[in-house]
Short mmCIF file of C-alpha atoms in Angstrom, two decimals:
data_model
loop_
_atom_site.label_atom_id
_atom_site.label_comp_id
_atom_site.label_asym_id
_atom_site.label_seq_id
_atom_site.Cartn_x
_atom_site.Cartn_y
_atom_site.Cartn_z
CA MET X 1 -5.97 -11.47 0.30
CA ARG X 2 -4.36 -8.39 1.63
CA SER X 3 -6.69 -7.20 4.31
CA PRO X 4 -8.81 -9.35 6.59
CA ASP X 5 -12.49 -9.65 5.90
CA GLU X 6 -14.85 -7.70 8.15
CA ALA X 7 -16.79 -10.91 8.72
CA GLN X 8 -13.83 -12.14 10.82
CA ASN X 9 -15.08 -9.94 13.60
CA PRO X 10 -12.25 -7.52 14.37
CA PRO X 11 -12.13 -6.17 17.90
CA LEU X 12 -14.95 -3.72 18.63
CA LEU X 13 -13.26 -0.54 19.64
CA THR X 14 -14.77 2.87 20.34
CA ASP X 15 -13.02 6.03 19.24
CA ALA X 16 -12.42 6.78 22.92
CA GLN X 17 -10.62 3.41 23.37
CA ILE X 18 -8.47 4.02 20.31
CA GLU X 19 -7.61 7.52 21.46
CA ALA X 20 -6.65 6.15 24.94
CA ALA X 21 -4.47 3.45 23.36
CA ALA X 22 -2.60 6.14 21.34
CA GLU X 23 -2.18 8.38 24.34
CA GLN X 24 -0.80 5.51 26.40
CA LEU X 25 1.75 4.54 23.68
CA LEU X 26 2.86 8.15 23.41
CA SER X 27 3.19 8.52 27.15
CA ASP X 28 5.21 5.24 27.32
CA PHE X 29 7.43 6.47 24.51
CA ASP X 30 8.04 9.86 26.06
CA GLY X 31 9.07 8.12 29.31
CA TRP X 32 11.45 5.86 27.39
CA ALA X 33 12.93 8.70 25.36
CA GLN X 34 13.17 10.85 28.55
CA GLU X 35 12.01 13.86 26.56
CA ILE X 36 8.96 15.07 24.77
CA THR X 37 9.64 15.32 21.02
CA ARG X 38 7.09 17.00 18.77
CA PRO X 39 6.24 16.43 16.04
CA VAL X 40 5.76 12.84 17.17
CA PRO X 41 8.72 10.90 15.78
CA VAL X 42 6.79 7.88 14.41
CA GLU X 43 9.88 6.35 12.70
CA VAL X 44 11.72 6.32 16.00
CA ILE X 45 8.66 4.84 17.83
CA ALA X 46 8.32 2.09 15.26
CA GLU X 47 11.93 1.18 15.05
CA HIS X 48 13.81 2.09 18.18
CA PHE X 49 10.99 1.87 20.73
CA LEU X 50 8.83 -0.97 19.41
CA GLY X 51 11.65 -2.83 17.78
CA TYR X 52 10.24 -3.13 14.24
CA GLU X 53 12.47 -3.07 11.23
CA LEU X 54 11.44 -0.18 9.01
CA VAL X 55 11.89 -0.72 5.29
CA VAL X 56 11.08 1.51 2.33
CA SER X 57 10.39 -0.58 -0.74
CA GLU X 58 8.96 -0.71 -4.20
CA ASP X 59 9.21 -4.51 -4.49
CA GLY X 60 6.66 -7.30 -4.20
CA VAL X 61 3.19 -6.02 -3.11
CA PHE X 62 4.72 -2.53 -2.91
CA ALA X 63 5.16 -2.41 -6.67
CA ASP X 64 1.45 -1.52 -6.40
CA ARG X 65 1.35 2.18 -5.46
CA ASP X 66 -2.03 1.71 -3.84
CA CYS X 67 -0.43 -0.40 -1.15
CA LEU X 68 0.92 2.47 0.94
CA GLY X 69 2.39 0.47 3.72
CA GLY X 70 2.24 -2.86 5.50
CA ILE X 71 3.12 -4.62 8.64
CA ALA X 72 4.35 -8.22 9.00
CA PHE X 73 4.02 -9.21 12.67
CA GLU X 74 6.00 -12.38 12.30
CA ASP X 75 8.94 -10.68 10.70
CA GLU X 76 8.57 -7.63 12.88
CA THR X 77 8.79 -5.46 9.82
CA ILE X 78 6.98 -2.30 8.75
CA THR X 79 7.28 -1.50 5.07
CA ILE X 80 6.45 1.82 3.52
CA ASN X 81 5.81 2.25 -0.20
CA ARG X 82 8.58 4.22 -1.82
CA SER X 83 6.06 6.29 -3.74
CA ILE X 84 5.05 8.22 -0.64
CA GLU X 85 8.40 8.84 0.97
CA GLY X 86 8.63 12.31 -0.59
CA ASP X 87 5.42 13.33 1.14
CA LEU X 88 6.10 13.76 4.91
CA GLY X 89 2.44 13.81 5.82
CA ARG X 90 1.50 10.62 4.06
CA TYR X 91 4.73 8.89 5.09
CA SER X 92 4.30 9.71 8.77
CA PHE X 93 0.59 8.88 8.69
CA THR X 94 1.30 5.49 7.12
CA VAL X 95 3.98 4.64 9.69
CA ALA X 96 1.63 5.71 12.44
CA HIS X 97 -1.12 3.62 10.89
CA GLU X 98 1.06 0.48 10.97
CA ILE X 99 1.90 1.27 14.57
CA GLY X 100 -1.85 1.30 15.14
CA HIS X 101 -2.08 -2.24 13.79
CA HIS X 102 0.65 -3.27 16.20
CA VAL X 103 -1.12 -1.77 19.19
CA LEU X 104 -4.65 -2.66 18.23
CA HIS X 105 -4.57 -5.80 16.12
CA LYS X 106 -1.44 -7.82 16.81
CA GLU X 107 -3.25 -10.13 19.17
CA PHE X 108 -6.27 -10.39 16.85
CA TYR X 109 -3.94 -11.25 13.96
CA PHE X 110 -2.37 -14.14 15.76
CA ASP X 111 -5.67 -15.40 17.22
CA HIS X 112 -7.80 -15.15 14.11
CA LEU X 113 -6.21 -13.86 10.94
CA LYS X 114 -2.92 -15.65 10.64
CA LYS X 115 -4.38 -18.69 8.95
CA ASN X 116 -6.49 -16.77 6.38
CA THR X 117 -4.59 -13.70 5.41
CA ALA X 118 -1.27 -12.78 3.82
CA LYS X 119 1.67 -12.19 6.02
CA ILE X 120 1.45 -8.47 5.33
CA ILE X 121 -1.53 -6.35 6.32
CA CYS X 122 -1.52 -3.57 3.67
CA ARG X 123 -2.68 -0.02 4.05
CA GLU X 124 -4.49 0.60 0.75
CA VAL X 125 -5.81 3.77 -0.76
CA SER X 126 -9.16 2.37 -1.76
CA SER X 127 -9.98 -0.34 0.71
CA LYS X 128 -11.23 0.58 4.23
CA PRO X 129 -12.34 -2.43 6.25
CA VAL X 130 -12.88 -1.96 10.00
CA ILE X 131 -9.32 -2.61 11.14
CA GLU X 132 -8.01 -0.14 8.57
CA ARG X 133 -10.35 2.56 9.81
CA GLN X 134 -9.33 1.74 13.39
CA ALA X 135 -5.66 2.06 12.46
CA ASP X 136 -6.34 5.36 10.70
CA ARG X 137 -8.05 6.75 13.80
CA PHE X 138 -5.06 5.55 15.89
CA ALA X 139 -2.65 7.22 13.51
CA ALA X 140 -4.48 10.53 13.75
CA ALA X 141 -4.55 10.31 17.53
CA LEU X 142 -0.86 9.43 17.75
CA LEU X 143 0.35 12.16 15.38
CA MET X 144 -2.12 14.80 16.51
CA PRO X 145 -2.73 14.23 20.22
CA SER X 146 -6.18 15.56 21.20
CA LYS X 147 -4.91 17.70 24.05
CA ILE X 148 -2.30 19.49 21.90
CA VAL X 149 -4.82 20.01 19.06
CA ALA X 150 -7.52 21.28 21.42
CA SER X 151 -5.13 23.59 23.15
CA ALA X 152 -3.99 25.09 19.80
CA VAL X 153 -7.58 25.60 18.75
CA SER X 154 -8.40 27.17 22.12
CA SER X 155 -5.50 29.63 21.79
CA ILE X 156 -6.69 30.61 18.35
CA SER X 157 -10.31 31.07 19.36
CA LYS X 158 -9.24 32.54 22.73
CA GLY X 159 -11.61 30.22 24.62
CA SER X 160 -14.70 30.84 22.60
CA ARG X 161 -15.96 28.40 19.95
CA PRO X 162 -16.34 30.36 16.76
CA PHE X 163 -15.78 27.39 14.48
CA GLU X 164 -19.24 26.62 13.41
CA LYS X 165 -20.15 25.98 9.84
CA PRO X 166 -16.76 27.04 8.48
CA THR X 167 -16.22 27.02 4.73
CA THR X 168 -13.57 24.70 3.30
CA ALA X 169 -11.14 27.68 2.98
CA GLU X 170 -11.69 28.70 6.63
CA LEU X 171 -11.19 25.12 7.73
CA ARG X 172 -7.93 24.84 5.78
CA THR X 173 -6.70 28.11 7.28
CA LEU X 174 -7.63 26.93 10.78
CA ALA X 175 -5.87 23.61 10.24
CA ALA X 176 -2.72 25.37 9.02
CA LYS X 177 -2.73 27.60 12.10
CA VAL X 178 -3.22 24.59 14.41
CA VAL X 179 -0.32 22.77 12.75
CA ALA X 180 1.94 25.88 13.25
CA ILE X 181 0.96 26.50 16.85
CA SER X 182 1.03 22.86 18.01
CA GLY X 183 4.34 22.03 16.25
CA VAL X 184 2.65 18.97 14.77
CA THR X 185 4.37 19.60 11.49
CA ASN X 186 4.55 16.06 10.10
CA VAL X 187 0.88 15.91 9.11
CA SER X 188 -0.93 17.13 6.03
CA ASN X 189 -3.41 19.94 6.11
CA THR X 190 -6.12 17.45 5.11
CA ALA X 191 -5.21 15.18 8.06
CA MET X 192 -5.53 18.12 10.43
CA VAL X 193 -8.91 19.16 8.99
CA ASN X 194 -10.16 15.64 9.49
CA ARG X 195 -8.80 15.61 13.05
CA LEU X 196 -10.51 18.89 13.87
CA ILE X 197 -13.79 17.45 12.66
CA ASP X 198 -13.34 14.10 14.33
CA LEU X 199 -12.58 15.81 17.67
CA GLY X 200 -15.61 17.95 17.38
CA LEU X 201 -13.53 21.15 17.46
CA VAL X 202 -15.48 22.46 14.47
CA SER X 203 -19.05 21.69 13.70
CA GLY X 204 -21.33 21.83 10.76
CA ALA X 205 -18.34 21.92 8.35
CA LYS X 206 -19.19 21.46 4.78
CA TYR X 207 -15.73 20.20 4.10
CA GLN X 208 -15.54 17.47 1.54
CA THR X 209 -12.35 15.57 0.69
CA GLY X 210 -14.23 13.27 -1.71
CA ARG X 211 -13.42 10.33 0.53
CA PRO X 212 -16.15 7.78 1.52
CA GLN X 213 -15.39 8.69 5.15
CA ASP X 214 -16.94 12.17 4.60
CA PHE X 215 -20.18 10.54 3.50
CA TYR X 216 -20.20 8.03 6.32
CA ARG X 217 -19.44 10.75 8.88
CA GLU X 218 -22.31 12.89 7.67
CA VAL X 219 -24.89 10.09 7.69
CA ARG X 220 -23.59 8.83 11.07
CA ASP X 221 -24.01 12.34 12.42
CA ILE X 222 -27.62 12.23 11.32
CA GLY X 223 -28.03 9.01 13.36
CA PHE X 224 -27.67 6.10 10.94
CA ASN X 225 -25.31 3.31 11.64
CA MET X 226 -23.21 1.44 9.04
CA ARG X 227 -25.65 -1.47 8.77
CA THR X 228 -28.52 0.84 7.93
CA ILE X 229 -26.47 2.69 5.29
CA LYS X 230 -25.44 -0.60 3.69
CA TRP X 231 -29.06 -1.75 3.71
CA VAL X 232 -30.23 1.49 2.08
CA PHE X 233 -27.61 1.11 -0.66
CA SER X 234 -28.33 -2.55 -1.35
CA SER X 235 -32.11 -1.91 -1.50
CA LEU X 236 -31.58 0.91 -3.96
CA LYS X 237 -29.36 -1.17 -6.22
CA TYR X 238 -32.14 -3.05 -8.06
CA PRO X 239 -34.54 -0.07 -8.69
CA LEU X 240 -31.57 1.99 -9.95
CA ARG X 241 -30.44 -0.74 -12.33
CA LEU X 242 -34.02 -1.01 -13.60
CA LEU X 243 -34.19 2.74 -14.19
CA ARG X 244 -30.92 2.66 -16.08
CA LYS X 245 -32.24 -0.13 -18.32
CA LEU X 246 -35.46 1.77 -18.97
CA ARG X 247 -33.54 4.89 -19.89
CA LYS X 248 -31.32 2.97 -22.28
CA SER X 249 -34.32 1.27 -23.96
CA LYS X 250 -35.85 4.72 -24.63
CA MET S 1 25.32 -7.78 11.83
CA LYS S 2 27.88 -5.15 12.85
CA ASP S 3 30.53 -6.76 10.68
CA THR S 4 28.60 -5.70 7.55
CA PHE S 5 28.31 -2.22 6.28
CA GLY S 6 24.43 -2.43 6.52
CA GLY S 7 24.50 -3.73 10.03
CA SER S 8 26.92 -1.06 11.23
CA LEU S 9 24.87 1.62 9.53
CA LYS S 10 21.70 0.38 11.19
CA ALA S 11 23.44 0.21 14.60
CA LEU S 12 24.78 3.72 14.32
CA ARG S 13 21.33 5.02 13.29
CA ALA S 14 19.79 3.26 16.27
CA GLN S 15 22.39 4.82 18.55
CA LYS S 16 21.43 8.23 17.26
CA ARG S 17 17.71 7.29 17.27
CA MET S 18 17.28 8.57 13.75
CA GLY S 19 14.57 7.47 11.33
CA LEU S 20 15.24 6.18 7.79
CA ARG S 21 13.64 9.21 6.21
CA GLU S 22 15.17 11.58 8.70
CA LEU S 23 18.69 10.35 7.95
CA GLY S 24 17.98 10.29 4.20
CA ARG S 25 16.82 13.92 4.25
CA ALA S 26 19.77 14.95 6.42
CA ILE S 27 22.34 13.74 3.87
CA GLY S 28 20.30 14.23 0.70
CA ILE S 29 19.43 10.71 -0.36
CA SER S 30 16.17 8.75 -0.31
CA ALA S 31 14.95 6.64 2.59
CA MET S 32 14.79 3.73 0.26
CA HIS S 33 18.51 4.10 -0.46
CA ILE S 34 19.28 3.97 3.22
CA SER S 35 16.94 1.01 3.57
CA ASN S 36 18.75 -0.84 0.77
CA LEU S 37 22.13 -0.01 2.18
CA GLU S 38 21.07 -1.50 5.55
CA LYS S 39 19.71 -4.64 3.93
CA GLY S 40 22.88 -5.10 1.89
CA LYS S 41 20.98 -4.66 -1.35
CA SER S 42 23.35 -1.94 -2.47
CA MET S 43 26.71 -0.59 -1.47
CA PRO S 44 27.64 3.06 -1.05
CA SER S 45 30.30 5.20 -2.79
CA ALA S 46 33.21 6.47 -0.65
CA GLU S 47 31.76 9.89 -0.74
CA LEU S 48 28.40 8.66 0.60
CA VAL S 49 30.16 6.75 3.40
CA GLU S 50 31.85 9.94 4.33
CA ARG S 51 28.51 11.80 4.57
CA LEU S 52 26.99 8.98 6.60
CA ALA S 53 29.93 8.81 9.00
CA THR S 54 29.79 12.56 9.55
CA GLU S 55 26.06 12.61 10.17
CA LEU S 56 26.08 9.58 12.49
CA GLU S 57 29.45 10.31 14.05
CA GLY S 58 30.78 6.95 13.08
CA ASP S 59 34.33 5.77 12.48
CA LEU S 60 34.98 6.70 8.84
CA ASP S 61 37.84 4.26 8.29
CA ALA S 62 35.88 1.31 9.74
CA LEU S 63 32.82 2.10 7.61
CA LEU S 64 35.00 2.58 4.48
CA HIS S 65 36.56 -0.78 5.09
CA LEU S 66 33.16 -2.47 5.48
CA ALA S 67 31.97 -0.77 2.29
CA ASP S 68 35.02 -1.96 0.40
CA GLN S 69 35.92 1.66 -0.37
CA ILE S 70 39.02 3.77 -0.01
CA ASP S 71 38.99 7.27 1.40
CA PRO S 72 39.18 9.74 -1.45
CA ALA S 73 41.82 11.64 0.53
CA VAL S 74 43.99 8.46 0.52
CA VAL S 75 43.47 8.08 -3.22
CA ASP S 76 44.64 11.70 -3.62
CA VAL S 77 47.86 10.97 -1.74
CA ILE S 78 48.56 7.96 -3.95
CA GLN S 79 47.78 9.81 -7.16
CA SER S 80 49.97 12.80 -6.25
CA ASN S 81 52.85 10.46 -5.46
CA PRO S 82 52.30 7.71 -8.06
CA GLN S 83 55.68 6.02 -7.69
CA VAL S 84 56.76 6.59 -4.14
CA VAL S 85 53.57 5.58 -2.28
CA PRO S 86 52.88 2.26 -4.06
CA SER S 87 56.56 1.40 -3.71
CA PHE S 88 56.52 2.32 -0.02
CA LEU S 89 53.37 0.23 0.57
CA ARG S 90 54.83 -2.81 -1.22
CA SER S 91 57.98 -2.63 0.92
CA ALA S 92 55.91 -2.27 4.05
CA SER S 93 53.72 -5.26 3.33
CA ASN S 94 55.31 -7.44 5.99
CA LEU S 95 55.33 -4.96 8.83
CA THR S 96 53.79 -5.99 12.13
CA PRO S 97 50.96 -3.99 13.73
CA ALA S 98 53.44 -2.60 16.28
CA GLN S 99 55.75 -1.47 13.50
CA TRP S 100 52.86 0.12 11.66
CA GLU S 101 51.99 2.01 14.82
CA LYS S 102 55.57 3.17 15.23
CA LEU S 103 55.65 4.25 11.63
CA GLN S 104 52.45 6.08 11.91
CA LYS S 105 53.74 8.09 14.91
CA GLN S 106 56.82 8.98 12.97
CA VAL S 107 54.79 10.08 9.97
CA LEU S 108 52.55 12.22 12.23
CA LYS S 109 55.56 13.83 13.76
CA MET S 110 57.05 14.68 10.34
CA SER S 111 53.65 15.96 9.15
CA LYS S 112 53.34 18.29 12.09
CA GLU S 113 56.85 19.60 11.54
CA ASN S 114 55.96 20.33 7.94
CA ASP S 115 52.85 22.19 9.06
CA LYS S 116 54.97 24.41 11.26
CA LYS S 117 57.18 25.44 8.36
#
């Protein structure tokens, strides 16, 4: 088992709490480093500030390219899959994601998960249980601090809010400008687009990355919660299966 | 850990507060290669030790020693004097550290005089 089951009740954290935790860590780090370094040097934070050993590997569970990174609390090791080291955005996001597990879930791991899960909590491409989504949000907040991003957007829009219902191309252009102005150069364009949407700096975007999060975000915005969405899906399963059978029989 | 090449490399990187990927990019090798060097899974060539020492401002000779490598410049000296240098080194095998130091000073002096010519 690579990631803990949602049924094990991970800590309930709001986006605001996760944002605050990332801001606090960054502020502590800046104080320790005695300078403000941007883009946020996540490797330095992980290794030299938090004391983790950073390893880049293609061995063991990391032979699977879907396991992008992992954290082993007991060994104080963060491992990044070799397959993503050429991609600065993905590499930095994965390191920041693992830092997120350290900040948000270390206590939870030792209290609840240690007995039932593997030593390494893996960041996987396909699987997104709650703690993975929380660590993703933390990573975005750490790499793209809300104040810096908002300030860059404000300088582009000159105070007004023209970013309503942008097309995908407009969104990508805006994200590229924000990256250039803010100096947050170790993130991908997609990560910045998602950040702009998550921070509410653009609205009504029809942007689709094809990830399940896009769908969840849209239905959440309408007012549904996760439980309702899951219930809708599970109740549709049987009629859909029946329909498929009927079609085949014809 | 500092008495191994990997340990020394890691300590130097920590001193400079550099990341694995950051160092790898700076000297043109992968982060995994740096990671493997630090964990002792692989050993570097003399040329790579030189690049690492330059980037991290480490002691080249100490790092070469830990990596079981000889400075290519030293190899050049031996190869361009294939009889004299090995013979000299053999005859100097029982010198004390103090005598080595004295000898080194003398060699430096001679080398400087040659440069002036």
